[in-house]
Short mmCIF file of C-alpha atoms and ligand atoms in Angstrom, two decimals:
data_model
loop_
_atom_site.label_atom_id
_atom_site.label_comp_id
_atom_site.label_asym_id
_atom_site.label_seq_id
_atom_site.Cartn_x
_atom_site.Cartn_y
_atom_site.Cartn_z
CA UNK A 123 140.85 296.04 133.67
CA UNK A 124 138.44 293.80 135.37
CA UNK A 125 137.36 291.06 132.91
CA UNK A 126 133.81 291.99 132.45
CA UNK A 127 131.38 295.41 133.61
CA UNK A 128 128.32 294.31 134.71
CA UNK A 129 125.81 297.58 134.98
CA UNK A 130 122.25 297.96 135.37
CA UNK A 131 119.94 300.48 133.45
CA UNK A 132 116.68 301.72 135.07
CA UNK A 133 114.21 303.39 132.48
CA UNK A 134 111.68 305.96 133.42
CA UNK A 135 108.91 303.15 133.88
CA UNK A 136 111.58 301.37 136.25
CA UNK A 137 112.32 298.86 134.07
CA UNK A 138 116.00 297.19 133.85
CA UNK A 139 118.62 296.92 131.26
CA UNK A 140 121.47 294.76 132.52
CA UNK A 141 124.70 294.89 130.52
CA UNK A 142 127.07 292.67 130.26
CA UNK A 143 130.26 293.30 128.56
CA UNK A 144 132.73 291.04 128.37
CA UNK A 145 136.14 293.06 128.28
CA UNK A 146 139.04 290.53 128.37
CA UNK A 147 138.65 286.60 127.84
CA UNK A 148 140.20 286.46 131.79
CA UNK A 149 136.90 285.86 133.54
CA UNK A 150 136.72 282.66 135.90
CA UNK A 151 134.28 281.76 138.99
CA UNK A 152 136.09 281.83 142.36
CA UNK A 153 135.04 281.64 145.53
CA UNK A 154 131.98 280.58 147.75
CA UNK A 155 128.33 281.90 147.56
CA UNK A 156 125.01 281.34 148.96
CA UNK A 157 121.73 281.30 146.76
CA UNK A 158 118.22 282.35 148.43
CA UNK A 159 115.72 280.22 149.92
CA UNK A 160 113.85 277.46 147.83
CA UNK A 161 110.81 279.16 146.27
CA UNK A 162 108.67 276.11 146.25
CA UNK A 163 109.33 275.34 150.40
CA UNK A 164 108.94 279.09 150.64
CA UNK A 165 105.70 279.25 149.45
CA UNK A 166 104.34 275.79 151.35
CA UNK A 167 105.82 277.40 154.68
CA UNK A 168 104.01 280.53 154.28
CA UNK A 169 100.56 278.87 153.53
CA UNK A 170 100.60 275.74 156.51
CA UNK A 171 102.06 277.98 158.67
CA UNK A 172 99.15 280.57 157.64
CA UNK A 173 96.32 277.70 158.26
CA UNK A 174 97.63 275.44 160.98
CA UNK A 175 97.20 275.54 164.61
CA UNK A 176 99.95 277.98 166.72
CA UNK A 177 103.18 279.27 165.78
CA UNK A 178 105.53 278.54 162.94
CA UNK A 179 108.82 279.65 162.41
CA UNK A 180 110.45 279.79 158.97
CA UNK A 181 114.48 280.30 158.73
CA UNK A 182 115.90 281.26 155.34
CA UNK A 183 112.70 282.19 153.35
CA UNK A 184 113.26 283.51 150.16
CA UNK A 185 112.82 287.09 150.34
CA UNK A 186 111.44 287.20 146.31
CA UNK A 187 108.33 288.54 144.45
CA UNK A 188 106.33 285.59 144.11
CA UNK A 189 106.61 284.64 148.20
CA UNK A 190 105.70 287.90 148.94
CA UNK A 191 102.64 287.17 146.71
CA UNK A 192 101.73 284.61 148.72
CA UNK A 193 102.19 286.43 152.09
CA UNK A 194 99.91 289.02 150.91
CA UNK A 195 97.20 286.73 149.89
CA UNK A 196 97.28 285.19 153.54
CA UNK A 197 97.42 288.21 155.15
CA UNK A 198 94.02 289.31 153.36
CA UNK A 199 92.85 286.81 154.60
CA UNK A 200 93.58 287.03 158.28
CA UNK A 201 96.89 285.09 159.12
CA UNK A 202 98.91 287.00 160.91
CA UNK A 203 102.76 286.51 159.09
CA UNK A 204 105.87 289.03 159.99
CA UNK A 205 107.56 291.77 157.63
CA UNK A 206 108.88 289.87 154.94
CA UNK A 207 112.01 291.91 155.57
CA UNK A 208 114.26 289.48 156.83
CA UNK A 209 114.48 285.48 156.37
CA UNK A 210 113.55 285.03 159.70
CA UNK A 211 109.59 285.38 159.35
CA UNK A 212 106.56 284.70 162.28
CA UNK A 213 103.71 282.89 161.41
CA UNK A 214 100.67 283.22 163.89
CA UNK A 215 98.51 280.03 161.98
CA UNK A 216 94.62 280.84 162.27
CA UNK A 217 93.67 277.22 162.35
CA UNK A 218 92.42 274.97 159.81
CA UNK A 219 88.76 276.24 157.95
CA UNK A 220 89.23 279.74 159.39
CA UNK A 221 90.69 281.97 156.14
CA UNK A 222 88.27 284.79 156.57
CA UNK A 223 86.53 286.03 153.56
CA UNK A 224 88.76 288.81 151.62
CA UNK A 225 87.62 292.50 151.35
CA UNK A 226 89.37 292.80 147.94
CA UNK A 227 90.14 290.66 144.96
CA UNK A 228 93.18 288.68 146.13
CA UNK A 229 96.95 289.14 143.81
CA UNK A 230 99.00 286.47 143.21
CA UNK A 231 101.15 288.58 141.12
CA UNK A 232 103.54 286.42 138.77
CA UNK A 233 103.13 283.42 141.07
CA UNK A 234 101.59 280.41 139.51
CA UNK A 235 102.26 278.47 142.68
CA UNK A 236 100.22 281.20 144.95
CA UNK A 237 97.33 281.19 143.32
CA UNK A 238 96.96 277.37 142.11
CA UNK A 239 98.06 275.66 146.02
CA UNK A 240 95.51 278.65 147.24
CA UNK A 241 92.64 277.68 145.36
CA UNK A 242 92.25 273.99 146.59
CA UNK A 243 92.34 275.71 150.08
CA UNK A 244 89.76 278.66 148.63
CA UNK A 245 87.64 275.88 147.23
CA UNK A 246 87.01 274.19 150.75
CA UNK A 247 86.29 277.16 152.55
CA UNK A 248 82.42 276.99 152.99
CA UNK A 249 80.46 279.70 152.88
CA UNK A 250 83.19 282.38 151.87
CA UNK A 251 83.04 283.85 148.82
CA UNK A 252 86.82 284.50 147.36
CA UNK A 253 88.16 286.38 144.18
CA UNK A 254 91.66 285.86 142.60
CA UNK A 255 93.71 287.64 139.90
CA UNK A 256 97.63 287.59 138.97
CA UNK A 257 99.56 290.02 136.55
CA UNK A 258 99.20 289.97 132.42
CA UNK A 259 101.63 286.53 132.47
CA UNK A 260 99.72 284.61 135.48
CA UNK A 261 96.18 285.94 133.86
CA UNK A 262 96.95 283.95 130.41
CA UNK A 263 98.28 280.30 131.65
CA UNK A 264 96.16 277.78 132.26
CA UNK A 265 93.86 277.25 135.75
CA UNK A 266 91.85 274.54 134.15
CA UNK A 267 94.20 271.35 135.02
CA UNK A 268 93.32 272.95 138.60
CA UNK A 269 89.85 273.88 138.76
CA UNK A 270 88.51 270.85 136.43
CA UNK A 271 89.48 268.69 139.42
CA UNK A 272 88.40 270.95 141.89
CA UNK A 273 84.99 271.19 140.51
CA UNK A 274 85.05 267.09 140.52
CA UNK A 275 85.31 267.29 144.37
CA UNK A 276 82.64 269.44 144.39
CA UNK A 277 84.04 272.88 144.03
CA UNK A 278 82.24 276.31 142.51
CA UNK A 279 84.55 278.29 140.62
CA UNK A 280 83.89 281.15 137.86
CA UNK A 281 86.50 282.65 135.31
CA UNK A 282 87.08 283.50 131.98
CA UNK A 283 86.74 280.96 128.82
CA UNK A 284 85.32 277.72 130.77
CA UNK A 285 87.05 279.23 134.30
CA UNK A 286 89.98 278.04 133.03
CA UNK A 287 91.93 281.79 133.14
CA UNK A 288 91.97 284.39 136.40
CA UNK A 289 90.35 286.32 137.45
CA UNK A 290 88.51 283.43 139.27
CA UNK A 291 85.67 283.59 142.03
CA UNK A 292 85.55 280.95 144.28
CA UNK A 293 82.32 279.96 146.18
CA UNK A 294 83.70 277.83 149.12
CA UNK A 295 82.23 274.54 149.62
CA UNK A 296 82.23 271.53 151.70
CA UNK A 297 83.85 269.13 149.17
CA UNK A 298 84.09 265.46 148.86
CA UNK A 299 87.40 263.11 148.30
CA UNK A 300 88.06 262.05 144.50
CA UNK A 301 91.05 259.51 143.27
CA UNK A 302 92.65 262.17 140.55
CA UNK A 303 94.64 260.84 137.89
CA UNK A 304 96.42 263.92 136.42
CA UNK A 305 97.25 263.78 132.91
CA UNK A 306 100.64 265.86 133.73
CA UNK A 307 103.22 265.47 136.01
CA UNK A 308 102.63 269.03 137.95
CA UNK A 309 103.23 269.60 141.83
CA UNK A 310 101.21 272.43 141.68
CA UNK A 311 98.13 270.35 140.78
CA UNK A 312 98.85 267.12 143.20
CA UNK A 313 99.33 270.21 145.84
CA UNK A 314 96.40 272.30 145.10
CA UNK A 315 94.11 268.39 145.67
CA UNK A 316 95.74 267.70 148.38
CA UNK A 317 95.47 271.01 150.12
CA UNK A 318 91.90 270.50 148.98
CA UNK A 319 91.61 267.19 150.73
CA UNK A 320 93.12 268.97 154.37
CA UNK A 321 89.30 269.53 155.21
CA UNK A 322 87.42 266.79 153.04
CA UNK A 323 86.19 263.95 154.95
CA UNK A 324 88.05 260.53 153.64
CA UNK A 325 90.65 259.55 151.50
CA UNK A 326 91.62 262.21 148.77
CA UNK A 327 93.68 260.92 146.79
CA UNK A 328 95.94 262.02 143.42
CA UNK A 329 97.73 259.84 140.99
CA UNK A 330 100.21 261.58 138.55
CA UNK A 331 102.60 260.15 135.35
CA UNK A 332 105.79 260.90 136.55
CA UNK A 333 106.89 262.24 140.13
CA UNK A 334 106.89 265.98 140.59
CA UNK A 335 108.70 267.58 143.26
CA UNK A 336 107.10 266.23 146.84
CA UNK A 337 107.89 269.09 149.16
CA UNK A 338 104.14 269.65 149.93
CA UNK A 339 103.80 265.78 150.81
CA UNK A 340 107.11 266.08 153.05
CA UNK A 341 105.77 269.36 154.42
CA UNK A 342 102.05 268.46 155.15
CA UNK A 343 102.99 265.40 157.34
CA UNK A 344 106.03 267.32 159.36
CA UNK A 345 102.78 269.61 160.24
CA UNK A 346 100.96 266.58 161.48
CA UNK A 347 98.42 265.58 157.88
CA UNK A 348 98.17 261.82 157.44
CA UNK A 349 99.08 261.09 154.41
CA UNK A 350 99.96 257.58 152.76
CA UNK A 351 102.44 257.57 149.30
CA UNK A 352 102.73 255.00 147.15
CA UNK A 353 106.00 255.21 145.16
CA UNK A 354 104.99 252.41 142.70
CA UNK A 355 102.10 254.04 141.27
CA UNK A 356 103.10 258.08 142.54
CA UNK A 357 100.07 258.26 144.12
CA UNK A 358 99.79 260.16 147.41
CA UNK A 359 96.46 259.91 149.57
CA UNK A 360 95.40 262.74 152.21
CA UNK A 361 93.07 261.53 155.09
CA UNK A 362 90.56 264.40 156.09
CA UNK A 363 90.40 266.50 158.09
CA UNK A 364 93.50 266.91 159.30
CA UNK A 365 94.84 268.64 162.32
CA UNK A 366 98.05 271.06 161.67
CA UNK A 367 100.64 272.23 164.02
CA UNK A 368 102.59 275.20 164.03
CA UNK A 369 106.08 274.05 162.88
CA UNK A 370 110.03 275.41 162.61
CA UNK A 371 110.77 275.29 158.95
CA UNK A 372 113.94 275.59 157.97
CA UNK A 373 114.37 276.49 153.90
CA UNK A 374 117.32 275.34 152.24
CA UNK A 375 118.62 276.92 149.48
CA UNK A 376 117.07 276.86 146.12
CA UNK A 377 118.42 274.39 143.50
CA UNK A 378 116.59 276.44 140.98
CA UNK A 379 118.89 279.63 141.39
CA UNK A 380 122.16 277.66 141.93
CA UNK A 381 121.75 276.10 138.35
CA UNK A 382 122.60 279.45 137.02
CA UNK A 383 126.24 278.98 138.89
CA UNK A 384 126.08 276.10 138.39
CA UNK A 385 126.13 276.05 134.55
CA UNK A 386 127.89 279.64 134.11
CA UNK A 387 130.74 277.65 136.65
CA UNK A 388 131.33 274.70 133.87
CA UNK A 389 131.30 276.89 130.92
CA UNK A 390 133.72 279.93 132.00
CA UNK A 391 136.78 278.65 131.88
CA UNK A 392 138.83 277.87 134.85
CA UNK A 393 136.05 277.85 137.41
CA UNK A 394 136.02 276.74 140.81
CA UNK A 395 132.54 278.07 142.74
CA UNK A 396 131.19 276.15 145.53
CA UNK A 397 127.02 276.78 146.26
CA UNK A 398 126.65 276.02 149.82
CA UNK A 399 123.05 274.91 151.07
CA UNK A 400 121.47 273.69 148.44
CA UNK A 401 118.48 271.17 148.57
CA UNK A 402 119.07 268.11 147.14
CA UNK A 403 115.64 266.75 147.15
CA UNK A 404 115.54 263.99 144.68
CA UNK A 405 112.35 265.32 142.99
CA UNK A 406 114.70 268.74 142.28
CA UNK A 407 117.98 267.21 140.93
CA UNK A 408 117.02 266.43 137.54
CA UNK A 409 119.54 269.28 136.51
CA UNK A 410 122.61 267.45 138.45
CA UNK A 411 121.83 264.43 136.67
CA UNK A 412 121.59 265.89 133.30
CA UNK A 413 124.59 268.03 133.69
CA UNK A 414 126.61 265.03 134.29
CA UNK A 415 125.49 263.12 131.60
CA UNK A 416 127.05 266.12 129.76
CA UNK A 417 129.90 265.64 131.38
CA UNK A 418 129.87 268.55 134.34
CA UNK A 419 132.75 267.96 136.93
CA UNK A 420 130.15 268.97 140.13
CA UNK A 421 130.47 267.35 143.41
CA UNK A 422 128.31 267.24 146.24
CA UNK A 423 130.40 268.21 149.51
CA UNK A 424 128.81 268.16 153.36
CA UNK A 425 125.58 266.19 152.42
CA UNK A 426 123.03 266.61 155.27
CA UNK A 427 119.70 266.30 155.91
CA UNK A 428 117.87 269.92 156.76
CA UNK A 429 114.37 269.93 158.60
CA UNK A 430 113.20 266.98 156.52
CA UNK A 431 115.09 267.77 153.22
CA UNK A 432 118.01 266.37 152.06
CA UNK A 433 121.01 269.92 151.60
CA UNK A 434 124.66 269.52 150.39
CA UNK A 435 127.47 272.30 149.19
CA UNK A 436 128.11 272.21 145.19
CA UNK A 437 131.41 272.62 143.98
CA UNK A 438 131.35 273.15 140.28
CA UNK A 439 134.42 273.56 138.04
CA UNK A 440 134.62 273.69 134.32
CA UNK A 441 134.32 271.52 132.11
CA UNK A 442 134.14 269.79 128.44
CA UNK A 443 130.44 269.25 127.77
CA UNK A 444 129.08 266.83 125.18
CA UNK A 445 125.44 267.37 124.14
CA UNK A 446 123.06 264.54 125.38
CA UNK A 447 119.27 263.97 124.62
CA UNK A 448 117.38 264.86 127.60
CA UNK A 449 113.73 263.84 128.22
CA UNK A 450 110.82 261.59 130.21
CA UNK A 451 110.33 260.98 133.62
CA UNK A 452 113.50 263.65 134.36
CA UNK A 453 111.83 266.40 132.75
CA UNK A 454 109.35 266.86 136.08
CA UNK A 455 112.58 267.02 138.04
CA UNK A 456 114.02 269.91 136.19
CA UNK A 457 111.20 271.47 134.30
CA UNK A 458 112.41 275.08 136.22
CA UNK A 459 116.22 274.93 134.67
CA UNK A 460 115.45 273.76 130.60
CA UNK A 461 115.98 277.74 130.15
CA UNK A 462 119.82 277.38 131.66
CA UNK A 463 120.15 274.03 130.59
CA UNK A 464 119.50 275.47 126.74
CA UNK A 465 121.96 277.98 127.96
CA UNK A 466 125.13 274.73 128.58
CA UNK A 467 123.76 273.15 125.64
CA UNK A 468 124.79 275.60 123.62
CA UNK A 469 128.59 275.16 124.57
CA UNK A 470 128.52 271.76 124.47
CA UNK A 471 130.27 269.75 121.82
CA UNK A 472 127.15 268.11 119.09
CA UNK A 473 123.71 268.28 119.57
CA UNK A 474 121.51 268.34 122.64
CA UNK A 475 117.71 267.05 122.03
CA UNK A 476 115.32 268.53 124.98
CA UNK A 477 111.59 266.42 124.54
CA UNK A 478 108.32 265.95 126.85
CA UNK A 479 108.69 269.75 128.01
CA UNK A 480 105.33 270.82 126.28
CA UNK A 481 104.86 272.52 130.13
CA UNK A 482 107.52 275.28 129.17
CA UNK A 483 105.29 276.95 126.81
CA UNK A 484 102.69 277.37 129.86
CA UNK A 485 105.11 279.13 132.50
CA UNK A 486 105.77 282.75 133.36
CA UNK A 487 106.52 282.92 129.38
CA UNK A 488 106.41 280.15 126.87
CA UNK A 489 110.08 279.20 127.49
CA UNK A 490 110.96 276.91 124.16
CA UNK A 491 110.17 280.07 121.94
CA UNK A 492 111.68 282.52 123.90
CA UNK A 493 114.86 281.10 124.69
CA UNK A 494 115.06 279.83 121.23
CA UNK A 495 114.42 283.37 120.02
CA UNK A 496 116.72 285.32 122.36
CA UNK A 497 119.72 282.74 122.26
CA UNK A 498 119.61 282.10 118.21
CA UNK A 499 119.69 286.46 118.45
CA UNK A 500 123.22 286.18 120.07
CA UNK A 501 124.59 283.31 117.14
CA UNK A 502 123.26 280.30 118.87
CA UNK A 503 121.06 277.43 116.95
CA UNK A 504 118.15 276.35 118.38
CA UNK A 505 115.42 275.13 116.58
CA UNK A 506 112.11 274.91 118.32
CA UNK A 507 110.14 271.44 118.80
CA UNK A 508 106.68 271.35 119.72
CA UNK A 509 108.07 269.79 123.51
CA UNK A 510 111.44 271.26 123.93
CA UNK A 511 114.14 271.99 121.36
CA UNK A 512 117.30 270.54 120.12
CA UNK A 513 120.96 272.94 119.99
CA UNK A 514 123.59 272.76 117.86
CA UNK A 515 126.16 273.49 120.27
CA UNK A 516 129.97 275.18 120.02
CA UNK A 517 128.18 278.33 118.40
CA UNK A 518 130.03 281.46 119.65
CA UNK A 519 127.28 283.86 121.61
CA UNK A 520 128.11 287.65 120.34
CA UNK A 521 126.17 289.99 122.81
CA UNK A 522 123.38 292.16 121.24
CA UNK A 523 119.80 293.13 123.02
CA UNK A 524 118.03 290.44 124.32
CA UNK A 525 114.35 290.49 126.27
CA UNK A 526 113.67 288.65 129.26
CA UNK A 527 109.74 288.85 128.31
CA UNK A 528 109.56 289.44 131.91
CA UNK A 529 110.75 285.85 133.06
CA UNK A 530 112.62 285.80 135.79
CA UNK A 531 114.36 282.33 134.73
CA UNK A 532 115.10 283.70 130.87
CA UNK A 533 116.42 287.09 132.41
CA UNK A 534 118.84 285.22 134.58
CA UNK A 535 119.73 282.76 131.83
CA UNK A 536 120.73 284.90 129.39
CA UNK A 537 122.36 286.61 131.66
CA UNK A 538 124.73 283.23 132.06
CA UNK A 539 124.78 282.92 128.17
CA UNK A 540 126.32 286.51 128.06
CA UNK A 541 129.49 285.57 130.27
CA UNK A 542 130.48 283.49 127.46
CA UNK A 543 129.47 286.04 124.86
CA UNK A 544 132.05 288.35 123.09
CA UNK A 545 130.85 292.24 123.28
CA UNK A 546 128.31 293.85 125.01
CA UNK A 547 124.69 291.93 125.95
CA UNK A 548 121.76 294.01 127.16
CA UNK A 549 119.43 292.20 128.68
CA UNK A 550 115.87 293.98 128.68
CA UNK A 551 113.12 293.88 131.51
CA UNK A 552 115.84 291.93 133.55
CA UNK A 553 114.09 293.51 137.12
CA UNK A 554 112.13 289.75 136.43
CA UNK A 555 114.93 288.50 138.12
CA UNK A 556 113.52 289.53 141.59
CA UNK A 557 110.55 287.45 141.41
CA UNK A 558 112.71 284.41 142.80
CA UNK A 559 116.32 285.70 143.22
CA UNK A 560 116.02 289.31 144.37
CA UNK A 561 119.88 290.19 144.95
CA UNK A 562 120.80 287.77 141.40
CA UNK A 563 122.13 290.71 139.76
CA UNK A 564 124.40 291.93 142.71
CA UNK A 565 125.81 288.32 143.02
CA UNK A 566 126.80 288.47 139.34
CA UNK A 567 128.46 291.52 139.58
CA UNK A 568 130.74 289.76 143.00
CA UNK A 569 131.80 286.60 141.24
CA UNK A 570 132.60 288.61 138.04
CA UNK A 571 134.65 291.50 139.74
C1 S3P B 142 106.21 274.39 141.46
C2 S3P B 142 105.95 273.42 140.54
C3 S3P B 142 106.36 273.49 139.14
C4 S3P B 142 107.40 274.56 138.89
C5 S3P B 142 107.07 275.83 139.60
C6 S3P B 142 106.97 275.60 141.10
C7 S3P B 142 105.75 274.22 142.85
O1 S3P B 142 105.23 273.79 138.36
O2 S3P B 142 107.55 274.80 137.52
O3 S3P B 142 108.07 276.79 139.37
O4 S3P B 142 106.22 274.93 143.74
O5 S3P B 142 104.88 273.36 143.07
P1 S3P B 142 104.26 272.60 137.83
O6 S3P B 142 103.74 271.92 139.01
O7 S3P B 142 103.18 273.30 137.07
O8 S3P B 142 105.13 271.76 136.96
#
């Protein structure tokens, strides 16, 4: 009997159940996979390639939900981007200060990157008038730590309660440069300013607390933006207007996704998975870092450096983990994988203390209380903190119903949590998956089989 079914439910509104049944205690990890394309880089290709000068090429984009989001929005508004049906996409740029005004409200879907990175290029548009909505979960978080520094620079922008949730209009405008000093570490603000700042005259400029992931700053000046960083203080300064050039992107695989391996590869026993491709930006490897400091046996294998960003394979086997306290300037680095990271926590030996993630109640879901609620339903204990959570770990998980709340990184998490759960886990609304890792669940079902 194969050590654990893995089968997937669709309901009459085309929702999914996924079940996971663990049938023998045999299950390990063997074997070599691939995760999709990085969903940050994904999104950043799209959108230069959308506004700059020529033709860009993007290799290995990720294929998900939320990029498709993006494609969609750019495509309203005249860029000219291939069939996202393969992850080799065109991009015919329409050249900087020439997104045409939109017909129809534009969707960002679930995608808080889309629509935040969009509006600082919305805002600079003069004399187009733009509108911008998302689904239920993108419609309740927060656009003000965006638009309040938008509107410094100049910017008109209307929504609900203060315009600080979408819909939003946007009246373009011809801005002018600010020095921002964010009061969180957030790439999608430092992005959405300097995107802002492509077409502002002079020296934009944001400061933020801690570093957040740089991929736009890395990106921006491989399309030809001057731009001048200043690691002591993370402060990164755009010089406008910029010219941008049509550019081959190449998109390594997303850290993000191979956490899930990574973490369901140390706690199954007798694992041995390697996750080939994976960008090892330094602003994304919070999660290697705090994985070893729990004791993870992962090793980095064929380090190279990708089209500007730094790719190795991970081999992961399993191991002992001890519980750690995790928080400060790594939380920017690995806000995305606190949901898994809850998930290795909960096998490790003592207690793991996760602090300074107040962000996680503002993402697709509020991620503390959710994956506090759904993993304490299977026999874990997690208590909530008003920033993160501490875990009581060696609990044994017994599989019951679980909800993703429509999270892709919950769905996929508990998801992990169930390989080391005894019985049967259903895990509801777990289609969320497909917002960043489309073909998650058929992966599962390989390296379990
Ligand atoms: C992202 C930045 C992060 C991250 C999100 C993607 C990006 O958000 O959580 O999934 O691509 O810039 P914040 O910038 O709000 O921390």
């Amino acid at each position: 009997m194969s050590p654990s079914v893995i089968t997937v439910e669709t309901k009459e509104n085309f929702s999914q159940n996924l079940v996971i049944n663990r049938t023998t205690s045999e299950l390990s990890l063997q074997g070599r996979i691939r995760v999709p394309g990085d969903k940050s880089i994904s999104h950043r290709a799209l959108m230069l390639g959308a506004i700059a000068q020529g033709h860009t090429q993007i290799q290995g984009l990720l294929l998900g939900e939320d990029p498709c989001s993006t494609a969609s929005c750019f495509q309203a508004m005249g860029a000219d981007i291939s069939p996202l049906n393969t992850e080799l996409v065109q991009v015919k740029g329409i050249g900087l200060g020439n997104l045409q005004e939109p017909v129809d409200v534009l969707n960002a879907g679930n995608s808080g990157t889309t629509i935040r990175l969009m509006l600082g290029l919305l805002a600079s548009h003069s004399g187009r008038f733009f509108t911008i909505t998302g689904d239920s979960s993108l419609r309740s978080r927060p656009m003000s730590r965006v638009v309040k520094p938008l509107q410094q620079m100049g910017a008109e922008i209307w929504g609900r309660q203060g315009s600080s949730l979408a819909p939003l209009a946007v009246q373009g405008q011809n801005l002018k440069p600010i020095h921002y000093h964010s009061p969180i570490a957030s790439a999608q603000v430092k992005s959405c300013i300097l995107l802002a700042g492509l077409m502002t005259e002079g020296k934009t400029t944001v400061t933020e607390p801690a570093l957040s992931r740089d991929h736009s700053e890395r990106m921006l000046r491989a399309f030809g933006a001057e731009l001048d960083i200043d690691p002591q203080t993370n402060s990164v300064t755009i010089n406008g207007p910029a010219q941008l050039t049509g550019q081959t992107v190449i998109v390594p695989g997303d850290i993000s996704s191979a956490a899930f391996w990574l973490v369901a590869g140390v706690i199954v026993p007798g694992s041995n998975l390697v996750i080939e491709n994976v960008g090892v930006n330094p602003t994304r490897t919070g999660i290697l870092e705090a994985l070893a400091m729990m004791g993870a046996d992962i090793e980095r294998e064929n380090e190279r450096e990708v089209a500007g960003e730094p790719v190795a394979d991970l081999r992961v086997r399993s191991s002992r983990l001890q519980g750690c306290t995790i928080a400060g300037e790594i939380i920017p680095r690995l806000i995305d994988e606190i949901p898994i990271l809850a998930v290795a926590a909960v096998f490790a030996e003592g207690t793991t203390v996760i602090k300074d993630a107040a962000e996680l109640r503002v993402k697709e879901s509020d991620r503390i209380a959710v994956m506090a609620q759904q993993l304490n339903k299977m026999g874990a204990q997690v208590t909530e903190l008003p920033d993160g959570m501490e875990i009581t770990g060696n609990t044994s998980l017994v599989g019951t119903d679980v909800d993703s709340y429509t999270d892709h990184r919950i769905a996929m998490s508990l998801a992990i949590a169930a390989l080391n759960a005894t019985g049967t886990t259903n895990i509801q609304r777990a289609e969320a998956a497909a917002v960043s890792y489309p073909n998650f669940i058929p992966t599962l079902q390989q390296i379990c089989s």
